[in-house]
mmCIF file with all atom_site columns, C-alpha atoms in Angstrom:
data_model
loop_
_atom_site.group_PDB
_atom_site.id
_atom_site.type_symbol
_atom_site.label_atom_id
_atom_site.label_alt_id
_atom_site.label_comp_id
_atom_site.label_asym_id
_atom_site.label_entity_id
_atom_site.label_seq_id
_atom_site.pdbx_PDB_ins_code
_atom_site.Cartn_x
_atom_site.Cartn_y
_atom_site.Cartn_z
_atom_site.occupancy
_atom_site.B_iso_or_equiv
_atom_site.pdbx_formal_charge
_atom_site.auth_seq_id
_atom_site.auth_comp_id
_atom_site.auth_asym_id
_atom_site.auth_atom_id
_atom_site.pdbx_PDB_model_num
ATOM 1  C CA . GLY K 1 1  ? 138.569 280.010 99.639  1.00 0.00 ? 1  GLY K CA 1
ATOM 2  C CA . HIS K 1 2  ? 138.206 278.172 102.896 1.00 0.00 ? 2  HIS K CA 1
ATOM 3  C CA . ILE K 1 3  ? 138.242 274.485 103.734 1.00 0.00 ? 3  ILE K CA 1
ATOM 4  C CA . VAL K 1 4  ? 135.621 273.314 106.278 1.00 0.00 ? 4  VAL K CA 1
ATOM 5  C CA . VAL K 1 5  ? 135.924 269.940 107.981 1.00 0.00 ? 5  VAL K CA 1
ATOM 6  C CA . ALA K 1 6  ? 133.831 268.220 110.658 1.00 0.00 ? 6  ALA K CA 1
ATOM 7  C CA . GLY K 1 7  ? 134.346 265.296 112.982 1.00 0.00 ? 7  GLY K CA 1
ATOM 8  C CA . TYR K 1 8  ? 134.570 264.763 116.713 1.00 0.00 ? 8  TYR K CA 1
ATOM 9  C CA . THR K 1 9  ? 136.914 265.030 119.663 1.00 0.00 ? 9  THR K CA 1
ATOM 10 C CA . GLN K 1 10 ? 137.005 262.721 122.639 1.00 0.00 ? 10 GLN K CA 1
ATOM 11 C CA . ASP K 1 11 ? 137.640 263.758 126.234 1.00 0.00 ? 11 ASP K CA 1
ATOM 12 C CA . GLY K 1 12 ? 137.429 260.778 128.529 1.00 0.00 ? 12 GLY K CA 1
ATOM 13 C CA . GLY K 1 13 ? 134.177 259.001 127.671 1.00 0.00 ? 13 GLY K CA 1
ATOM 14 C CA . ASP K 1 14 ? 132.482 262.048 126.141 1.00 0.00 ? 14 ASP K CA 1
ATOM 15 C CA . MET K 1 15 ? 132.607 262.867 122.432 1.00 0.00 ? 15 MET K CA 1
ATOM 16 C CA . ASN K 1 16 ? 131.745 266.301 121.015 1.00 0.00 ? 16 ASN K CA 1
ATOM 17 C CA . MET K 1 17 ? 131.249 267.396 117.428 1.00 0.00 ? 17 MET K CA 1
ATOM 18 C CA . VAL K 1 18 ? 134.020 269.601 116.039 1.00 0.00 ? 18 VAL K CA 1
ATOM 19 C CA . VAL K 1 19 ? 133.863 271.909 113.022 1.00 0.00 ? 19 VAL K CA 1
ATOM 20 C CA . ALA K 1 20 ? 137.043 273.585 111.790 1.00 0.00 ? 20 ALA K CA 1
ATOM 21 C CA . ARG K 1 21 ? 137.641 276.153 109.073 1.00 0.00 ? 21 ARG K CA 1
ATOM 22 C CA . LEU K 1 22 ? 141.032 276.282 107.420 1.00 0.00 ? 22 LEU K CA 1
ATOM 23 C CA . GLY K 1 23 ? 142.634 278.746 105.063 1.00 0.00 ? 23 GLY K CA 1
ATOM 24 C CA . ALA K 1 24 ? 143.648 277.726 101.534 1.00 0.00 ? 24 ALA K CA 1
ATOM 25 C CA . SER K 1 25 ? 147.106 276.688 102.773 1.00 0.00 ? 25 SER K CA 1
ATOM 26 C CA . GLY K 1 26 ? 145.703 274.546 105.615 1.00 0.00 ? 26 GLY K CA 1
ATOM 27 C CA . GLU K 1 27 ? 146.142 276.835 108.632 1.00 0.00 ? 27 GLU K CA 1
ATOM 28 C CA . PHE K 1 28 ? 143.298 277.404 111.098 1.00 0.00 ? 28 PHE K CA 1
ATOM 29 C CA . ASP K 1 29 ? 141.176 280.421 110.102 1.00 0.00 ? 29 ASP K CA 1
ATOM 30 C CA . GLN K 1 30 ? 141.510 282.660 113.166 1.00 0.00 ? 30 GLN K CA 1
ATOM 31 C CA . SER K 1 31 ? 138.323 284.556 112.241 1.00 0.00 ? 31 SER K CA 1
ATOM 32 C CA . PHE K 1 32 ? 136.257 281.387 112.869 1.00 0.00 ? 32 PHE K CA 1
ATOM 33 C CA . GLY K 1 33 ? 135.222 279.998 116.243 1.00 0.00 ? 33 GLY K CA 1
ATOM 34 C CA . MET K 1 34 ? 135.352 283.207 118.211 1.00 0.00 ? 34 MET K CA 1
ATOM 35 C CA . ALA K 1 35 ? 135.684 282.791 121.971 1.00 0.00 ? 35 ALA K CA 1
ATOM 36 C CA . ASP K 1 36 ? 134.328 285.210 124.552 1.00 0.00 ? 36 ASP K CA 1
ATOM 37 C CA . ASN K 1 37 ? 137.468 287.313 124.280 1.00 0.00 ? 37 ASN K CA 1
ATOM 38 C CA . ALA K 1 38 ? 136.925 287.719 120.486 1.00 0.00 ? 38 ALA K CA 1
ATOM 39 C CA . THR K 1 39 ? 139.948 285.563 119.684 1.00 0.00 ? 39 THR K CA 1
ATOM 40 C CA . GLY K 1 40 ? 139.332 283.034 116.925 1.00 0.00 ? 40 GLY K CA 1
ATOM 41 C CA . THR K 1 41 ? 140.507 279.468 117.361 1.00 0.00 ? 41 THR K CA 1
ATOM 42 C CA . GLY K 1 42 ? 139.671 278.210 113.884 1.00 0.00 ? 42 GLY K CA 1
ATOM 43 C CA . PHE K 1 43 ? 137.305 275.565 115.246 1.00 0.00 ? 43 PHE K CA 1
ATOM 44 C CA . VAL K 1 44 ? 134.208 275.056 117.402 1.00 0.00 ? 44 VAL K CA 1
ATOM 45 C CA . SER K 1 45 ? 133.410 272.145 119.698 1.00 0.00 ? 45 SER K CA 1
ATOM 46 C CA . ILE K 1 46 ? 129.707 271.348 120.007 1.00 0.00 ? 46 ILE K CA 1
ATOM 47 C CA . SER K 1 47 ? 128.186 269.359 122.846 1.00 0.00 ? 47 SER K CA 1
ATOM 48 C CA . LEU K 1 48 ? 124.550 268.381 122.412 1.00 0.00 ? 48 LEU K CA 1
ATOM 49 C CA . GLY K 1 49 ? 124.290 267.208 126.006 1.00 0.00 ? 49 GLY K CA 1
ATOM 50 C CA . GLU K 1 50 ? 124.702 263.597 124.988 1.00 0.00 ? 50 GLU K CA 1
ATOM 51 C CA . ALA K 1 51 ? 127.702 261.382 125.695 1.00 0.00 ? 51 ALA K CA 1
ATOM 52 C CA . ARG K 1 52 ? 128.670 260.675 122.086 1.00 0.00 ? 52 ARG K CA 1
ATOM 53 C CA . ASP K 1 53 ? 128.145 263.468 119.544 1.00 0.00 ? 53 ASP K CA 1
ATOM 54 C CA . LYS K 1 54 ? 129.777 262.837 116.162 1.00 0.00 ? 54 LYS K CA 1
ATOM 55 C CA . ALA K 1 55 ? 129.711 264.961 113.007 1.00 0.00 ? 55 ALA K CA 1
ATOM 56 C CA . SER K 1 56 ? 129.905 262.943 109.800 1.00 0.00 ? 56 SER K CA 1
ATOM 57 C CA . SER K 1 57 ? 129.001 265.422 107.019 1.00 0.00 ? 57 SER K CA 1
ATOM 58 C CA . VAL K 1 58 ? 129.418 269.131 106.409 1.00 0.00 ? 58 VAL K CA 1
ATOM 59 C CA . GLY K 1 59 ? 128.163 271.518 103.738 1.00 0.00 ? 59 GLY K CA 1
ATOM 60 C CA . ILE K 1 60 ? 128.127 275.257 103.043 1.00 0.00 ? 60 ILE K CA 1
ATOM 61 C CA . GLN K 1 61 ? 124.951 277.159 102.149 1.00 0.00 ? 61 GLN K CA 1
ATOM 62 C CA . GLY K 1 62 ? 124.989 279.976 99.603  1.00 0.00 ? 62 GLY K CA 1
ATOM 63 C CA . GLU K 1 63 ? 125.070 282.753 102.215 1.00 0.00 ? 63 GLU K CA 1
ATOM 64 C CA . GLY K 1 64 ? 127.933 281.049 104.085 1.00 0.00 ? 64 GLY K CA 1
ATOM 65 C CA . SER K 1 65 ? 126.119 279.162 106.857 1.00 0.00 ? 65 SER K CA 1
ATOM 66 C CA . ILE K 1 66 ? 127.655 275.793 107.694 1.00 0.00 ? 66 ILE K CA 1
ATOM 67 C CA . ILE K 1 67 ? 125.398 272.725 107.832 1.00 0.00 ? 67 ILE K CA 1
ATOM 68 C CA . VAL K 1 68 ? 126.610 269.795 109.932 1.00 0.00 ? 68 VAL K CA 1
ATOM 69 C CA . ALA K 1 69 ? 124.993 266.357 110.075 1.00 0.00 ? 69 ALA K CA 1
ATOM 70 C CA . GLY K 1 70 ? 125.844 263.555 112.428 1.00 0.00 ? 70 GLY K CA 1
ATOM 71 C CA . THR K 1 71 ? 124.622 261.541 115.385 1.00 0.00 ? 71 THR K CA 1
ATOM 72 C CA . ALA K 1 72 ? 124.139 261.981 119.113 1.00 0.00 ? 72 ALA K CA 1
ATOM 73 C CA . LYS K 1 73 ? 123.949 258.999 121.415 1.00 0.00 ? 73 LYS K CA 1
ATOM 74 C CA . ALA K 1 74 ? 123.353 258.948 125.155 1.00 0.00 ? 74 ALA K CA 1
ATOM 75 C CA . THR K 1 75 ? 125.562 256.683 127.230 1.00 0.00 ? 75 THR K CA 1
ATOM 76 C CA . LYS K 1 76 ? 122.768 254.096 127.504 1.00 0.00 ? 76 LYS K CA 1
ATOM 77 C CA . GLY K 1 77 ? 120.407 255.243 124.787 1.00 0.00 ? 77 GLY K CA 1
ATOM 78 C CA . ASN K 1 78 ? 119.584 255.196 121.126 1.00 0.00 ? 78 ASN K CA 1
ATOM 79 C CA . ARG K 1 79 ? 121.518 257.046 118.476 1.00 0.00 ? 79 ARG K CA 1
ATOM 80 C CA . LYS K 1 80 ? 119.737 260.161 117.153 1.00 0.00 ? 80 LYS K CA 1
ATOM 81 C CA . THR K 1 81 ? 120.314 261.775 113.772 1.00 0.00 ? 81 THR K CA 1
ATOM 82 C CA . THR K 1 82 ? 121.193 265.459 114.150 1.00 0.00 ? 82 THR K CA 1
ATOM 83 C CA . VAL K 1 83 ? 121.461 268.368 111.740 1.00 0.00 ? 83 VAL K CA 1
ATOM 84 C CA . LEU K 1 84 ? 122.907 271.718 112.837 1.00 0.00 ? 84 LEU K CA 1
ATOM 85 C CA . ARG K 1 85 ? 123.186 275.086 111.122 1.00 0.00 ? 85 ARG K CA 1
ATOM 86 C CA . LEU K 1 86 ? 126.069 277.335 112.156 1.00 0.00 ? 86 LEU K CA 1
ATOM 87 C CA . THR K 1 87 ? 125.669 281.011 111.321 1.00 0.00 ? 87 THR K CA 1
ATOM 88 C CA . ALA K 1 88 ? 128.066 283.950 111.613 1.00 0.00 ? 88 ALA K CA 1
ATOM 89 C CA . ASP K 1 89 ? 126.396 285.100 114.808 1.00 0.00 ? 89 ASP K CA 1
#
């Protein structure tokens, strides 16, 4: 089985959601998070166009889609609840 985790990464003042999929022994699953060159990184970084995007919960649907919940907050704005669905394509 796989382990899926979610959180955020910070680059300067911006924060982006991050979802990673690990193998049973804890290594990044190279078949997840495919880049343009078809090389998997094991994770995806998601920017919602806001300054502070944070994932706080993650779940797996029966067919394998990943559901991520969290918040997005503009630099000088209100926090918004967000729910994302990541599919294989």
